[in-house]
Tab-separated table of C-alpha atoms in Angstrom:
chain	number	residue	atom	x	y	z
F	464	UNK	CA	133.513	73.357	-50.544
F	465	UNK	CA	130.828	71.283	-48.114
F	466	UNK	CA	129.605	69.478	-51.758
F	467	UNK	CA	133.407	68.743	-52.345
F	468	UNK	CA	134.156	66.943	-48.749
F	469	UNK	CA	130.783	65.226	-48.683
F	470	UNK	CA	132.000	64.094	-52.510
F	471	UNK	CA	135.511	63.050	-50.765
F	472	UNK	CA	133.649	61.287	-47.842
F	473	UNK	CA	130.879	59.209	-50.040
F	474	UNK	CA	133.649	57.778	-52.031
F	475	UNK	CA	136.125	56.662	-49.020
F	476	UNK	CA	133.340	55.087	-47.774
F	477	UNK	CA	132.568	53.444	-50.927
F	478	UNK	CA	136.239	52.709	-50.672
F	479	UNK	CA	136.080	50.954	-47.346
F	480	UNK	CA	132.782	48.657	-48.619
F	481	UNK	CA	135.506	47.772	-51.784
F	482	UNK	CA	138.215	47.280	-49.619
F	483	UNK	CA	136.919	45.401	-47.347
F	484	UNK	CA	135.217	43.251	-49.929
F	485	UNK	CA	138.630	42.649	-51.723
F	486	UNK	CA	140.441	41.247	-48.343
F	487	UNK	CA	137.395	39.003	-47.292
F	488	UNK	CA	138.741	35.913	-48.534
F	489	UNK	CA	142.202	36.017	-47.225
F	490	UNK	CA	143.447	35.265	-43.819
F	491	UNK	CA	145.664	38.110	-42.855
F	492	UNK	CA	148.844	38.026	-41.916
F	493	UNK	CA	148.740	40.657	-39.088
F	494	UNK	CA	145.330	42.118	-37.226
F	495	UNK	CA	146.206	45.482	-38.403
F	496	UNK	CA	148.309	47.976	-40.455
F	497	UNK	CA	149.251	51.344	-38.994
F	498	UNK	CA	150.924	53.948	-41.307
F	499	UNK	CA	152.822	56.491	-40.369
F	500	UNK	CA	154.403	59.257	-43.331
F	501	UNK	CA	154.682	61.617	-45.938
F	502	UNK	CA	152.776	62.193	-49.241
F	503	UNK	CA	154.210	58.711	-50.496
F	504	UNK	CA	151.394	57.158	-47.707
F	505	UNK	CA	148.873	59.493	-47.578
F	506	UNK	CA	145.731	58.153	-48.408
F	507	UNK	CA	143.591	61.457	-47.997
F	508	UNK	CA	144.526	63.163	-44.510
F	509	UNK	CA	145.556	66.313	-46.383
F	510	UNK	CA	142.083	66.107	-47.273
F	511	UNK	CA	140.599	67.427	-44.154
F	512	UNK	CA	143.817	70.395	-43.219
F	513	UNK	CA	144.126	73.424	-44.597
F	514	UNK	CA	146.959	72.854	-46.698
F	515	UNK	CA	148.545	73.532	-50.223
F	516	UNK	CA	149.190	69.903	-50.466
F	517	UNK	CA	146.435	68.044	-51.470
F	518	UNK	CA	145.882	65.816	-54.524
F	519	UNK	CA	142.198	65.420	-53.912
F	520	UNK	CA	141.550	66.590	-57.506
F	521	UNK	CA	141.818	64.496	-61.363
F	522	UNK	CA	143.995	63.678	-62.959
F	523	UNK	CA	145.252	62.416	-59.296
F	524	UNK	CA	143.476	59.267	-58.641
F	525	UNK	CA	142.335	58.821	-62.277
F	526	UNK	CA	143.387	55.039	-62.300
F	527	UNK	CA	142.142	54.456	-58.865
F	528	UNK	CA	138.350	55.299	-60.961
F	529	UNK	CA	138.761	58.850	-58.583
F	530	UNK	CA	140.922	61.271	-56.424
F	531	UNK	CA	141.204	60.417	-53.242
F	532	UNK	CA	144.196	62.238	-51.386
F	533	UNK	CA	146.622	59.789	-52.896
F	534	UNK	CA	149.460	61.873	-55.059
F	535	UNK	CA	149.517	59.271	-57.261
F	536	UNK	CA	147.267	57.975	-60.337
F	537	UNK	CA	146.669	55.101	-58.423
F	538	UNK	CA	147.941	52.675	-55.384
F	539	UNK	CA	150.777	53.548	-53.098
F	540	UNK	CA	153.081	51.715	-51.979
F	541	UNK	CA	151.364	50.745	-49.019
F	542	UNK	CA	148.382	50.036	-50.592
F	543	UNK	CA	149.951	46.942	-51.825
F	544	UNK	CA	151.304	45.927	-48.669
F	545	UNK	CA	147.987	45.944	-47.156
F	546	UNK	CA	146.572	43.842	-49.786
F	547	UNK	CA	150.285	41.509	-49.219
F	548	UNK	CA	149.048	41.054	-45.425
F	549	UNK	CA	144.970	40.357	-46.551
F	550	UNK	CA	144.133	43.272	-45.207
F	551	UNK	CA	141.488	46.224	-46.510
F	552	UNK	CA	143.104	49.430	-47.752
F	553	UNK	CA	143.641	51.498	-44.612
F	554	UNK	CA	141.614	54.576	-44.397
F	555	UNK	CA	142.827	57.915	-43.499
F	556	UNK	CA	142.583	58.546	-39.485
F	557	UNK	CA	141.286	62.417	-40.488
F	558	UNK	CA	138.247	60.823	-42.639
F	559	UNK	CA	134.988	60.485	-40.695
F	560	UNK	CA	134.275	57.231	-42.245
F	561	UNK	CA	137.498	55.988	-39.617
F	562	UNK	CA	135.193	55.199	-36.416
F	563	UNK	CA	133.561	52.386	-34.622
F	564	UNK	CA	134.702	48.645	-36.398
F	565	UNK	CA	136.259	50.244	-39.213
F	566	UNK	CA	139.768	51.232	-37.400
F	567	UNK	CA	140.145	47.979	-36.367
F	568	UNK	CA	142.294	46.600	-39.361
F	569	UNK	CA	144.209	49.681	-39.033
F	570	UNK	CA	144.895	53.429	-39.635
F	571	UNK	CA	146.438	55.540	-41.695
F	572	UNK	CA	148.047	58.836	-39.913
F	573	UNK	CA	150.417	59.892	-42.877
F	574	UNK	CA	150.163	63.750	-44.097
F	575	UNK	CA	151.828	64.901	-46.771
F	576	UNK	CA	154.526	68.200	-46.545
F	577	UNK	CA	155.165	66.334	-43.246
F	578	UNK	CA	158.379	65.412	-41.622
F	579	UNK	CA	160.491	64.173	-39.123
F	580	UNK	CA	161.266	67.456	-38.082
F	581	UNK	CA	158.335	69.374	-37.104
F	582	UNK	CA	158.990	72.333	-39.012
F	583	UNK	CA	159.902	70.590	-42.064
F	584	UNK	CA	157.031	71.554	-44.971
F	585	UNK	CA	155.645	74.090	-43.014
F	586	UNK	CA	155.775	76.450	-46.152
F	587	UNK	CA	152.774	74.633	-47.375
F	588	UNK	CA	150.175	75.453	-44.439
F	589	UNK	CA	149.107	72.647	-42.368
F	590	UNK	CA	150.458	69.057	-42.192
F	591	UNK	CA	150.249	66.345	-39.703
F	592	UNK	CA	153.749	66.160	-38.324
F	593	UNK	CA	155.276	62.691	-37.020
F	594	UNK	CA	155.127	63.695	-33.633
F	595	UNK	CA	151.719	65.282	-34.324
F	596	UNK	CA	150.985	61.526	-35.901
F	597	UNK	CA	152.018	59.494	-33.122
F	598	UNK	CA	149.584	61.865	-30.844
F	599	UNK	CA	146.798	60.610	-33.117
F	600	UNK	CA	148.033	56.967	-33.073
F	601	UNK	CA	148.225	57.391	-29.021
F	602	UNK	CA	144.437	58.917	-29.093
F	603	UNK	CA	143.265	56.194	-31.297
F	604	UNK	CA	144.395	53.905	-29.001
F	605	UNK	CA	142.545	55.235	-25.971
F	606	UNK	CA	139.163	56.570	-27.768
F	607	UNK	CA	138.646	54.016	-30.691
F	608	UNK	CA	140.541	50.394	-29.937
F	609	UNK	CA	140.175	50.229	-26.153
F	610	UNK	CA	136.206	49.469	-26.145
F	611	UNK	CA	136.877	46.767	-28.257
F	612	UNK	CA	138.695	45.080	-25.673
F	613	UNK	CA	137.754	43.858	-22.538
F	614	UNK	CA	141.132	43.471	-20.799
F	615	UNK	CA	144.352	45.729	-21.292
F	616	UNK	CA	146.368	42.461	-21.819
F	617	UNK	CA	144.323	41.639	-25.187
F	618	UNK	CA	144.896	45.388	-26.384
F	619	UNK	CA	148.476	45.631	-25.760
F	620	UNK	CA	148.726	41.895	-27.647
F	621	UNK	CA	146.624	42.800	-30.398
F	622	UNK	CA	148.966	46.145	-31.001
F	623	UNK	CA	152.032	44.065	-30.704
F	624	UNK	CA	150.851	41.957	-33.647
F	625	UNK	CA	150.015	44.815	-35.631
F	626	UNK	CA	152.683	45.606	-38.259
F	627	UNK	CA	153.558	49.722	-37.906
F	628	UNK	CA	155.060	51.258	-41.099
F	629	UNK	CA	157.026	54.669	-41.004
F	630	UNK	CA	157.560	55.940	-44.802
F	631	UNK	CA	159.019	59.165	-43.648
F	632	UNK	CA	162.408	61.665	-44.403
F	633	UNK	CA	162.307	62.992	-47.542
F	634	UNK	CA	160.687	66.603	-46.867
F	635	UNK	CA	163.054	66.950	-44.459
F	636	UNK	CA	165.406	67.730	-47.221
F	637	UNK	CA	163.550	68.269	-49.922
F	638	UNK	CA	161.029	70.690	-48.438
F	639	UNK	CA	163.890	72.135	-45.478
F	640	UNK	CA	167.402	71.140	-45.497
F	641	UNK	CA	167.472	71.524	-49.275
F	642	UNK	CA	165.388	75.383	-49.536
F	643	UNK	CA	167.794	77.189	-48.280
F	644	UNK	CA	165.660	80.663	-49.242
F	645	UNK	CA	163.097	79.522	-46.691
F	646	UNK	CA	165.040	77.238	-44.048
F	647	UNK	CA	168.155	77.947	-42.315
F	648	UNK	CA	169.169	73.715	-41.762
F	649	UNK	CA	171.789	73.877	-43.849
F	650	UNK	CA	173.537	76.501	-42.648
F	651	UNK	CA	173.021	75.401	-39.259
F	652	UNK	CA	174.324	71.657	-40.505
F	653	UNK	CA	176.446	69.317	-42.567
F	654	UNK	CA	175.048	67.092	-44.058
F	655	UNK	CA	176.488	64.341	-41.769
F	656	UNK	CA	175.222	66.411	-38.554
F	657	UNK	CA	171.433	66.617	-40.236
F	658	UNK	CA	171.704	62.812	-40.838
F	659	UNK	CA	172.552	62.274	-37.076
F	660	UNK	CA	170.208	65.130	-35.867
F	661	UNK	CA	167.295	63.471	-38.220
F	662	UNK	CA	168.028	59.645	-36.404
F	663	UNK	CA	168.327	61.411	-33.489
F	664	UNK	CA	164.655	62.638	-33.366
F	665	UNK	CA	163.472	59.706	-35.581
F	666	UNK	CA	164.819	57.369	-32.687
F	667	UNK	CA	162.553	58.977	-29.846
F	668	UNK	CA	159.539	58.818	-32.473
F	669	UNK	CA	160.062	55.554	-32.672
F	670	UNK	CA	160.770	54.941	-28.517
F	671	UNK	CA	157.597	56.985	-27.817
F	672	UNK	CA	155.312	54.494	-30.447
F	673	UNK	CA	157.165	51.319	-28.584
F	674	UNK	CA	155.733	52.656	-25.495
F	675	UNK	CA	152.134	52.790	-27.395
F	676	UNK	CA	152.382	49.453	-27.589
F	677	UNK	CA	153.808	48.863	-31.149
F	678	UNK	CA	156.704	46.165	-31.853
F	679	UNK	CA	156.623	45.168	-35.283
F	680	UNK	CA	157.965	48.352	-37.523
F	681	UNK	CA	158.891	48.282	-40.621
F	682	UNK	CA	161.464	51.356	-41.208
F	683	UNK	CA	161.309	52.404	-45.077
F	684	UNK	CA	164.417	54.321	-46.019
F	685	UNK	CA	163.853	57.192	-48.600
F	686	UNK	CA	164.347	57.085	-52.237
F	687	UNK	CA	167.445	58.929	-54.456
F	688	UNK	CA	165.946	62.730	-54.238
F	689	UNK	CA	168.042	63.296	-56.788
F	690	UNK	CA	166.522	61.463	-59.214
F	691	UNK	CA	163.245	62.457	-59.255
F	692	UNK	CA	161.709	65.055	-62.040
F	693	UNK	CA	161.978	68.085	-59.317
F	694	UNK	CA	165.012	68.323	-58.686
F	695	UNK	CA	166.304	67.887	-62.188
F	696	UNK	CA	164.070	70.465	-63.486
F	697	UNK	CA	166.295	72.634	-61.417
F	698	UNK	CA	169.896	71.514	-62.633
F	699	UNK	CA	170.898	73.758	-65.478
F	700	UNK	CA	171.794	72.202	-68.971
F	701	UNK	CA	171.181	69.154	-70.511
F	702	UNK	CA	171.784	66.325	-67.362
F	703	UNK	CA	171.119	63.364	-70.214
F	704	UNK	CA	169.119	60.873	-67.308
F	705	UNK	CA	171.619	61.061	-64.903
F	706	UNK	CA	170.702	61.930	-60.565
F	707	UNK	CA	171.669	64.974	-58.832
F	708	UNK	CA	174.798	63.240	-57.079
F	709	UNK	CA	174.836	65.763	-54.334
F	710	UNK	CA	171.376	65.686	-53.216
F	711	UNK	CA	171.538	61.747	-53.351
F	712	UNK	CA	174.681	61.457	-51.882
F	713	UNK	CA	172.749	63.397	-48.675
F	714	UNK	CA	169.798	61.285	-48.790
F	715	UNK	CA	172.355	58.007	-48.347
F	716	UNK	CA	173.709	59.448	-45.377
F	717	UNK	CA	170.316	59.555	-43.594
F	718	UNK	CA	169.858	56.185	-45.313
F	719	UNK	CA	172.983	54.752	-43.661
F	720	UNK	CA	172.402	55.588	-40.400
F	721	UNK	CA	168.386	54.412	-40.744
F	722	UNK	CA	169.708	51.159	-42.146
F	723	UNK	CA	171.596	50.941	-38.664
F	724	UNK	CA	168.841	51.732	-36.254
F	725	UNK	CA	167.160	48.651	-36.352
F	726	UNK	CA	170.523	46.726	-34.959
F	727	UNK	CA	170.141	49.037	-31.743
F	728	UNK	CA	166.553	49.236	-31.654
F	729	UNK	CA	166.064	45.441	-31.424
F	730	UNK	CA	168.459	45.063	-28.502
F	731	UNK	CA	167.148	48.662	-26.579
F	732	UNK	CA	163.446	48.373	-26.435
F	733	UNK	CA	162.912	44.626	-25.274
F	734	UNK	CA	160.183	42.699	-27.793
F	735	UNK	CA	160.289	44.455	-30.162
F	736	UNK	CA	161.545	43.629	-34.180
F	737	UNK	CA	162.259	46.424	-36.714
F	738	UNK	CA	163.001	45.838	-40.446
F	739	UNK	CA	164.790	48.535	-42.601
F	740	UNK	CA	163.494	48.650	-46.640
F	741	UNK	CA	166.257	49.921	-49.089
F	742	UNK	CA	163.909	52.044	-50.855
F	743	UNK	CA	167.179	53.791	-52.122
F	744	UNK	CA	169.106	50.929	-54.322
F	745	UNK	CA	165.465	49.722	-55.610
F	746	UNK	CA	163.999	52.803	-57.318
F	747	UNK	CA	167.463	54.329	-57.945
F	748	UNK	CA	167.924	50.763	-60.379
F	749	UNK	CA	164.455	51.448	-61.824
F	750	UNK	CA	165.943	54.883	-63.178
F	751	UNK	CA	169.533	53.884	-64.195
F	752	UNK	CA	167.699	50.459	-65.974
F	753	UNK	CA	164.030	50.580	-66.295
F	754	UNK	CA	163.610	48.062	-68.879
F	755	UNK	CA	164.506	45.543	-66.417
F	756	UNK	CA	161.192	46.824	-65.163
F	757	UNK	CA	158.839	47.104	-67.959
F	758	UNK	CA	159.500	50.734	-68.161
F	759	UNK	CA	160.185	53.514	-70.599
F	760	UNK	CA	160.414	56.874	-69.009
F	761	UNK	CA	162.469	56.976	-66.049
F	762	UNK	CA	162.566	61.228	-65.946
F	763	UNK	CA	159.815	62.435	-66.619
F	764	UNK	CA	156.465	63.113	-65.124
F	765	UNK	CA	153.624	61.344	-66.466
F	766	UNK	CA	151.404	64.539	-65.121
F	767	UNK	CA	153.360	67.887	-64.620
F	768	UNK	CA	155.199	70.998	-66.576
F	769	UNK	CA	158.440	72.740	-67.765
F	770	UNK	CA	161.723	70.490	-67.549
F	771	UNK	CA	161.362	67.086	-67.021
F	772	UNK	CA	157.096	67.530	-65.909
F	773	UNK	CA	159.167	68.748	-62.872
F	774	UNK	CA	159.240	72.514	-62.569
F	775	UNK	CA	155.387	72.766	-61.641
F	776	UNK	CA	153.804	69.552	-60.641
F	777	UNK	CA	150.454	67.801	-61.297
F	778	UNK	CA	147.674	70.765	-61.710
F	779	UNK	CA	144.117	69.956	-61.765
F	780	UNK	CA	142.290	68.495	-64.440
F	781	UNK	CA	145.676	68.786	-66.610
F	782	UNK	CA	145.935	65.912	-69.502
F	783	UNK	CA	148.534	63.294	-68.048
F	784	UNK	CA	150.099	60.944	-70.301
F	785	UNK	CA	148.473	57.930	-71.811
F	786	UNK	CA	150.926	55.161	-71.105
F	787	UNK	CA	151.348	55.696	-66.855
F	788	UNK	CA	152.383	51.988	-66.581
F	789	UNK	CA	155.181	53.028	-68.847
F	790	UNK	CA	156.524	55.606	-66.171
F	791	UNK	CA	158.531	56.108	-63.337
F	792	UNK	CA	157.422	59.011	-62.138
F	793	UNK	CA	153.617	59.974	-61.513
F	794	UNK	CA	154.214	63.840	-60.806
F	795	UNK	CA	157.430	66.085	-60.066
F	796	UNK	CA	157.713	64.010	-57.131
F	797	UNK	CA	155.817	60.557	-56.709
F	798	UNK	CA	155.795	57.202	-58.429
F	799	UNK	CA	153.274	56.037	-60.532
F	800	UNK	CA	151.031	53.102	-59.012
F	801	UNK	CA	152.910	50.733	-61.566
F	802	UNK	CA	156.304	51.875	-60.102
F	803	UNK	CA	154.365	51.544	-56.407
F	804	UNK	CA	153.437	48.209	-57.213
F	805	UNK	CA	157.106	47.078	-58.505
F	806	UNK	CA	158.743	48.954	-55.469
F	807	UNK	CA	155.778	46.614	-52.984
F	808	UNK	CA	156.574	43.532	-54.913
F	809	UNK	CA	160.488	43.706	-53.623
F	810	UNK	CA	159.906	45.017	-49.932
F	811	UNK	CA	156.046	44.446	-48.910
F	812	UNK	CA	156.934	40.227	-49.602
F	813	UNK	CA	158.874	37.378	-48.911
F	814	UNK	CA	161.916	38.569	-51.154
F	815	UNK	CA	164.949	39.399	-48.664
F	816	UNK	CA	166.864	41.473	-51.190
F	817	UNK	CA	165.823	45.045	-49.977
F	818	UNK	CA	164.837	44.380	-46.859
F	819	UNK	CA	167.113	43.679	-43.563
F	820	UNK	CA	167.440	41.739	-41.429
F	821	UNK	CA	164.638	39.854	-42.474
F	822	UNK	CA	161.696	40.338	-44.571
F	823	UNK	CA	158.245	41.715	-44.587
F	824	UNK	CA	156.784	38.302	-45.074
F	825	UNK	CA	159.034	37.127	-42.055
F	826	UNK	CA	157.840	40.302	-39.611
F	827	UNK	CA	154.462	39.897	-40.223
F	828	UNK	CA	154.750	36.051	-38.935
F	829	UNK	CA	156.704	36.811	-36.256
């Protein structure tokens, strides 16, 4: 186990050196990129927790040259927008290699299994929460940035030019509101009510970061649950690449309402700009018309088993398929890096088409 982490450790750190390398010619567009999520952002957190969900293990990683943490063959999502603002790749907050100069250009706080809810994913063993993230955001901010600065004033500026993601929502139903056998949500709530009860708590998240010191967040709405090779492994018969309506029609409601917040957050917490990216209607076209993309197989996981790769997910050193960039869908749950890197190209950019009010390109200049 020690031989493993050190293993884990000596390549983030060879990770930084390469990251840092790759960024050294660009002048970025913010001084740093905080990330806040689920297993979509996590960039090896789950590493250091006792947890169930890890992907620190091949095939995971095998495009990236090795696992890291990621659950994904390669780059998330918001691994490309680091590279969009010239930044390095962000480095888990949980990996020792995150101290001294190296946090400057940002951290990454996002565990996967975690939630907005704090119970959500606790089925899996540990998992950094989002309140339990923003507590690590707030103690990064008083052990690791404040000796770099010599006056509060050049802290608080340098945190309000920082761009703050939050990639978070989608274990709330699919690892809560949608197990019924091991959570009682949705017998508690509609689906409407868990919508507003999930904004609700999402809201004072985002209040309590504000008061951090962060006022540039970009608010990533989740993708169509019902689409992805998990949840169809479950629907009985033949469903011939179509969504589970239901569970996406759920998923819009929280989508809805997060599509919304920005419009009151702007005018309630003074300074501060939020941008909402409509994960939803951009991977949901990938699946109903991936040729448009370059792709092929828009149901089935490029690394997992039974129905659809979707009934057990990516096991370790299991043969994944041979043509990833021809895929959707990574594992039984997360894109492939080519799908990450389509999915970056429309929100983490200039385009305006899934991203509102304005874009990411347009936050980061602000």
């Amino acid at each position: 186990m020690k031989s493993l982490l050190f293993c884990v450790v000596f390549l983030e750190l060879v990770l930084l050196v390469y990251g840092h390398g790759q960024s050294r010619n660009h002048h970025p567009l913010a001084p740093a990129f905080f990330i806040f999520g689920d297993s979509l952002v996590d960039s090896g957190n789950n590493n250091y927790i006792p947890t169930l969900a890890k992907a620190n293990y091949l095939p995971y990683g095998i495009d990236f040259g090795f696992p890291t943490g990621r659950f994904c063959n390669g780059r998330t999502v918001v691994d490309y927008g680091a590279m969009y603002l010239g930044l390095p790749l962000v480095p888990p907050y949980l990996s020792p290699v995150s101290v001294g100069g190296n946090v400057l250009k940002g951290l990454n706080y996002a565990s996967a299994a975690a939630g907005i809810l704090d119970e959500t994913g606790q089925h899996y063993g540990a998992r950094t929460t989002l309140t339990g993230q923003i507590s690590q955001f707030e103690m990064t901010i008083e052990l690791k940035l404040q000796p770099f600065f010599q006056n509060p004033a050049d802290l608080r500026k340098y945190l309000a030019k920082s761009i703050i993601a939050i990639n978070i929502g989608s274990n709330d139903y699919i690892n809560n509101y949608l197990m019924s056998d091991r959570y009682t949500s949705s017998q508690i709530y509609s689906g409407e009510e868990y919508a507003n009860l999930l904004i609700k708590t999402l809201s004072a998240q985002i209040s309590r970061l504000y008061n951090l010191g962060a006022r540039k967040m970009v608010l990533a709405g989740s993708g169509p649950l019902g689409c992805i090779p998990s949840q169809l492994s479950m629907v009985k018969g033949n469903n011939s690449r179509g969504c589970v309506k239901k569970i996406n029609n759920l998923v819009s409601m929280f989508n809805s309402r997060l599509k919304n917040l920005p419009n009151t957050l702007n005018k309630t917490l003074p300074g501060s700009f939020f941008i909402y990216q409509n994960f939803y209607d951009l991977f949901h076209d990938m699946v109903v018309n991936p040729s448009k993309y370059g792709l092929v197989v828009p149901d089935k996981a490029c690394c997992g088993s039974g129905r659809y790769g979707g009934a057990l997910t990516c096991l370790p050193l299991q043969q994944p398929c041979l043509d990833r960039h021809h895929y959707v869908f990574w594992d039984a749950f997360h894109p492939t890096e080519i799908a990450n890197k389509i999915i970056a190209e429309n929100t983490f950019s200039k385009s305006v088409k899934y991203s509102h009010p304005i874009s990411f390109y347009e936050l980061a200049k602000l």
